[in-house]
mmCIF file of C-alpha atoms in Angstrom:
data_model
loop_
_atom_site.group_PDB
_atom_site.id
_atom_site.type_symbol
_atom_site.label_atom_id
_atom_site.label_comp_id
_atom_site.label_asym_id
_atom_site.label_seq_id
_atom_site.Cartn_x
_atom_site.Cartn_y
_atom_site.Cartn_z
ATOM 1 C CA MET A 1 11.164 -1.680 1.171
ATOM 2 C CA PRO A 2 13.692 -2.495 3.865
ATOM 3 C CA HIS A 3 13.218 -5.766 5.758
ATOM 4 C CA ASP A 4 12.206 -3.829 8.896
ATOM 5 C CA ASN A 5 9.266 -2.282 7.034
ATOM 6 C CA LEU A 6 7.864 -5.750 6.434
ATOM 7 C CA ARG A 7 7.360 -6.022 10.185
ATOM 8 C CA VAL A 8 4.558 -3.506 9.701
ATOM 9 C CA LEU A 9 2.400 -6.509 8.764
ATOM 10 C CA ALA A 10 3.038 -8.227 12.089
ATOM 11 C CA HIS A 11 0.032 -6.447 13.622
ATOM 12 C CA PRO A 12 -3.192 -8.254 12.589
ATOM 13 C CA LEU A 13 -5.197 -5.032 12.308
ATOM 14 C CA ARG A 14 -2.927 -3.845 9.516
ATOM 15 C CA MET A 15 -3.840 -6.789 7.293
ATOM 16 C CA ARG A 16 -7.511 -5.879 7.801
ATOM 17 C CA ILE A 17 -6.790 -2.253 6.901
ATOM 18 C CA LEU A 18 -5.014 -3.295 3.696
ATOM 19 C CA SER A 19 -7.942 -5.496 2.697
ATOM 20 C CA LEU A 20 -10.467 -2.747 3.458
ATOM 21 C CA LEU A 21 -8.535 -0.120 1.525
ATOM 22 C CA THR A 22 -8.246 -2.323 -1.564
ATOM 23 C CA GLY A 23 -11.937 -1.842 -2.369
ATOM 24 C CA THR A 24 -12.137 1.877 -1.701
ATOM 25 C CA ALA A 25 -10.188 4.901 -0.524
ATOM 26 C CA LEU A 26 -11.053 5.841 3.059
ATOM 27 C CA SER A 27 -9.839 8.280 5.672
ATOM 28 C CA ALA A 28 -8.620 6.949 9.002
ATOM 29 C CA ALA A 29 -11.924 8.044 10.581
ATOM 30 C CA GLU A 30 -13.967 6.219 7.924
ATOM 31 C CA ALA A 31 -11.811 3.090 8.262
ATOM 32 C CA ALA A 32 -12.159 3.257 12.057
ATOM 33 C CA ARG A 33 -15.962 3.256 11.798
ATOM 34 C CA GLU A 34 -15.859 0.318 9.397
ATOM 35 C CA LEU A 35 -13.470 -1.691 11.571
ATOM 36 C CA GLY A 36 -15.084 -0.756 14.881
ATOM 37 C CA ASP A 37 -11.929 0.793 16.294
ATOM 38 C CA THR A 38 -10.804 4.245 17.410
ATOM 39 C CA GLN A 39 -9.716 6.858 14.914
ATOM 40 C CA ALA A 40 -6.466 7.376 16.829
ATOM 41 C CA ASN A 41 -5.572 3.675 16.641
ATOM 42 C CA ILE A 42 -6.444 3.352 12.957
ATOM 43 C CA SER A 43 -4.578 6.599 12.158
ATOM 44 C CA TYR A 44 -1.453 5.169 13.776
ATOM 45 C CA HIS A 45 -1.648 1.934 11.777
ATOM 46 C CA VAL A 46 -2.486 3.754 8.527
ATOM 47 C CA ARG A 47 0.592 5.963 8.979
ATOM 48 C CA ARG A 48 2.795 2.905 9.478
ATOM 49 C CA LEU A 49 1.375 1.220 6.368
ATOM 50 C CA HIS A 50 1.827 4.426 4.351
ATOM 51 C CA GLU A 51 5.449 4.784 5.533
ATOM 52 C CA ALA A 52 6.082 1.183 4.453
ATOM 53 C CA GLY A 53 4.803 1.947 0.949
ATOM 54 C CA LEU A 54 1.704 -0.256 1.202
ATOM 55 C CA LEU A 55 -0.825 2.599 1.188
ATOM 56 C CA GLU A 56 -0.964 5.636 -1.045
ATOM 57 C CA VAL A 57 -2.852 8.888 -0.590
ATOM 58 C CA ALA A 58 -5.697 8.627 -3.091
ATOM 59 C CA GLU A 59 -7.201 12.050 -2.372
ATOM 60 C CA GLU A 60 -7.502 14.837 0.164
ATOM 61 C CA VAL A 61 -11.024 15.937 1.051
ATOM 62 C CA THR A 62 -12.655 18.541 3.242
ATOM 63 C CA ILE A 63 -14.734 16.970 5.991
ATOM 64 C CA ARG A 64 -16.522 19.205 8.523
ATOM 65 C CA GLY A 65 -14.178 22.083 7.796
ATOM 66 C CA GLY A 66 -10.989 20.026 8.139
ATOM 67 C CA ARG A 67 -8.760 18.271 5.634
ATOM 68 C CA ALA A 68 -8.597 14.487 5.593
ATOM 69 C CA LYS A 69 -6.459 12.153 3.522
ATOM 70 C CA ARG A 70 -8.112 9.119 2.013
ATOM 71 C CA TYR A 71 -5.794 6.172 1.557
ATOM 72 C CA ARG A 72 -5.924 3.290 -0.857
ATOM 73 C CA HIS A 73 -4.004 0.010 -1.009
ATOM 74 C CA ASP A 74 -2.489 -0.892 -4.354
ATOM 75 C CA PRO A 75 -2.337 -4.708 -4.348
ATOM 76 C CA ASP A 76 0.704 -4.556 -6.640
ATOM 77 C CA SER A 77 2.682 -2.968 -3.794
ATOM 78 C CA GLY A 78 2.719 -6.401 -2.172
ATOM 79 C CA ARG A 79 4.833 -7.822 -4.977
ATOM 80 C CA ARG A 80 7.828 -6.091 -3.442
ATOM 81 C CA LEU A 81 7.245 -8.185 -0.329
ATOM 82 C CA THR A 82 7.550 -11.513 -2.104
ATOM 83 C CA THR A 83 11.049 -10.834 -3.414
ATOM 84 C CA ARG A 84 12.655 -10.308 -0.034
ATOM 85 C CA SER A 85 14.740 -12.604 2.114
ATOM 86 C CA PRO A 86 13.360 -15.961 3.266
ATOM 87 C CA ALA A 87 12.921 -14.498 6.759
ATOM 88 C CA ALA A 88 10.841 -11.640 5.343
ATOM 89 C CA GLU A 89 8.746 -14.060 3.333
ATOM 90 C CA ARG A 90 8.054 -16.062 6.511
ATOM 91 C CA LEU A 91 6.877 -12.877 8.251
ATOM 92 C CA LEU A 92 4.475 -12.228 5.393
ATOM 93 C CA ALA A 93 3.221 -15.836 5.449
ATOM 94 C CA LYS A 94 2.661 -15.597 9.214
ATOM 95 C CA ALA A 95 0.640 -12.383 8.796
ATOM 96 C CA ILE A 96 -1.483 -13.949 6.047
ATOM 97 C CA ALA A 97 -2.025 -17.118 8.112
ATOM 98 C CA GLY A 98 -3.213 -15.100 11.084
ATOM 99 C CA GLU A 99 -5.654 -13.149 8.938
ATOM 100 C CA LEU A 100 -6.911 -16.377 7.345
ATOM 101 C CA LEU A 101 -7.653 -17.819 10.792
ATOM 102 C CA ARG A 102 -9.591 -14.675 11.768
ATOM 103 C CA ARG A 103 -11.625 -14.767 8.568
ATOM 104 C CA ALA A 104 -12.269 -18.521 8.807
ATOM 105 C CA SER A 105 -14.042 -17.914 12.099
ATOM 106 C CA GLN A 106 -16.471 -15.667 10.185
ATOM 107 C CA ARG A 107 -17.140 -18.055 7.307
ATOM 108 C CA ALA A 108 -20.747 -18.166 6.115
ATOM 109 C CA HIS A 109 -21.546 -21.852 6.536
ATOM 110 C CA GLY A 110 -23.661 -23.545 3.914
ATOM 111 C CA ARG A 111 -22.308 -21.273 1.163
ATOM 112 C CA ARG A 112 -20.084 -22.415 -1.684
ATOM 113 C CA ALA A 113 -16.374 -22.247 -0.966
ATOM 114 C CA SER A 114 -13.060 -23.655 -2.101
ATOM 115 C CA LEU A 115 -10.284 -24.698 0.236
ATOM 116 C CA THR A 116 -7.213 -26.530 -0.944
ATOM 117 C CA ASP A 117 -4.065 -27.567 0.844
ATOM 118 C CA ALA A 118 -1.514 -29.724 -0.900
ATOM 119 C CA GLU A 119 2.158 -30.529 -1.196
ATOM 120 C CA LEU A 120 2.547 -32.049 -4.644
ATOM 121 C CA TRP A 121 4.970 -32.873 -7.429
ATOM 122 C CA VAL A 122 3.791 -31.503 -10.792
ATOM 123 C CA ASP A 123 5.148 -30.972 -14.277
ATOM 124 C CA PRO A 124 6.935 -27.593 -14.604
ATOM 125 C CA ALA A 125 4.613 -26.552 -17.451
ATOM 126 C CA VAL A 126 1.552 -27.244 -15.291
ATOM 127 C CA TRP A 127 3.154 -25.306 -12.424
ATOM 128 C CA ALA A 128 3.852 -22.296 -14.652
ATOM 129 C CA ARG A 129 0.272 -22.324 -15.961
ATOM 130 C CA VAL A 130 -1.239 -22.571 -12.458
ATOM 131 C CA LEU A 131 0.932 -19.700 -11.178
ATOM 132 C CA LYS A 132 -0.220 -17.545 -14.091
ATOM 133 C CA GLN A 133 -3.874 -18.420 -13.435
ATOM 134 C CA ALA A 134 -3.538 -17.630 -9.724
ATOM 135 C CA SER A 135 -1.978 -14.263 -10.514
ATOM 136 C CA GLU A 136 -4.793 -13.481 -12.949
ATOM 137 C CA LEU A 137 -7.406 -14.573 -10.378
ATOM 138 C CA SER A 138 -5.864 -12.356 -7.726
ATOM 139 C CA GLY A 139 -5.796 -9.417 -10.135
ATOM 140 C CA GLU A 140 -9.427 -9.960 -11.086
ATOM 141 C CA LEU A 141 -10.569 -10.082 -7.460
ATOM 142 C CA HIS A 142 -8.632 -6.953 -6.512
ATOM 143 C CA ALA A 143 -9.923 -5.067 -9.562
ATOM 144 C CA ALA A 144 -13.518 -6.038 -8.698
ATOM 145 C CA ALA A 145 -13.248 -5.004 -5.023
ATOM 146 C CA GLN A 146 -16.031 -2.608 -3.982
ATOM 147 C CA PRO A 147 -16.547 -0.426 -0.910
ATOM 148 C CA PRO A 148 -17.915 -2.296 2.128
ATOM 149 C CA ARG A 149 -21.599 -3.236 1.962
ATOM 150 C CA THR A 150 -22.059 -2.057 -1.634
ATOM 151 C CA PRO A 151 -25.538 -3.278 -2.676
ATOM 152 C CA GLY A 152 -25.360 -6.440 -4.773
ATOM 153 C CA THR A 153 -21.974 -7.561 -3.417
ATOM 154 C CA VAL A 154 -20.941 -10.375 -1.083
ATOM 155 C CA ARG A 155 -18.138 -10.240 1.483
ATOM 156 C CA VAL A 156 -15.503 -12.847 0.632
ATOM 157 C CA SER A 157 -12.087 -14.000 1.796
ATOM 158 C CA ALA A 158 -9.264 -14.822 -0.599
ATOM 159 C CA SER A 159 -5.802 -15.985 0.434
ATOM 160 C CA VAL A 160 -3.540 -17.524 -2.178
ATOM 161 C CA ALA A 161 -0.084 -18.874 -1.440
ATOM 162 C CA LEU A 162 1.598 -20.868 -4.173
ATOM 163 C CA PHE A 163 5.335 -21.474 -4.085
ATOM 164 C CA GLU A 164 7.878 -24.038 -5.159
ATOM 165 C CA LEU A 165 9.355 -26.086 -2.327
ATOM 166 C CA ALA A 166 13.030 -26.899 -1.866
ATOM 167 C CA GLU A 167 14.116 -30.421 -2.648
ATOM 168 C CA PRO A 168 13.772 -32.862 0.279
ATOM 169 C CA GLY A 169 16.952 -32.972 2.320
ATOM 170 C CA GLN A 170 18.012 -29.419 1.459
ATOM 171 C CA PRO A 171 18.441 -27.159 4.461
ATOM 172 C CA GLU A 172 15.660 -24.721 5.267
ATOM 173 C CA SER A 173 16.115 -21.095 4.283
ATOM 174 C CA PRO A 174 17.666 -18.886 6.971
#
């Protein structure tokens, strides 16, 4: 994915679309109803995400005599984004941070949660183990994702960002 395609995530609605289409395949019209937006607007953003390789056509269905594509987000497609330039990685981090702020405003207070922020020095073996666990956790959550409002499910937010920091005194990445 070229660096310019990463800019597709700069629009906050696109992060919401990716999250929604992780749990189920939806057409632009179905996603628009779920997100409370117009079909035309969602169609535009879905096309951009598809062109960037973040959405795939899961199926084509007949709806009211017409054909509609249902799209799905493959969470593994995001791995391509984490191997880009430092500038591209900052764009991705900014998009995730914006989505985290939006979701935090909708947090169900009084319910169990986990929030951690830390800048630490740890043993490399511990770091490797934690990275592996975080990857497994992310995979488990994505695999368990259900369509919106599926009976017996709860709506949750998950944002995980773990990365090794440069040594103090080293220049920042370009």
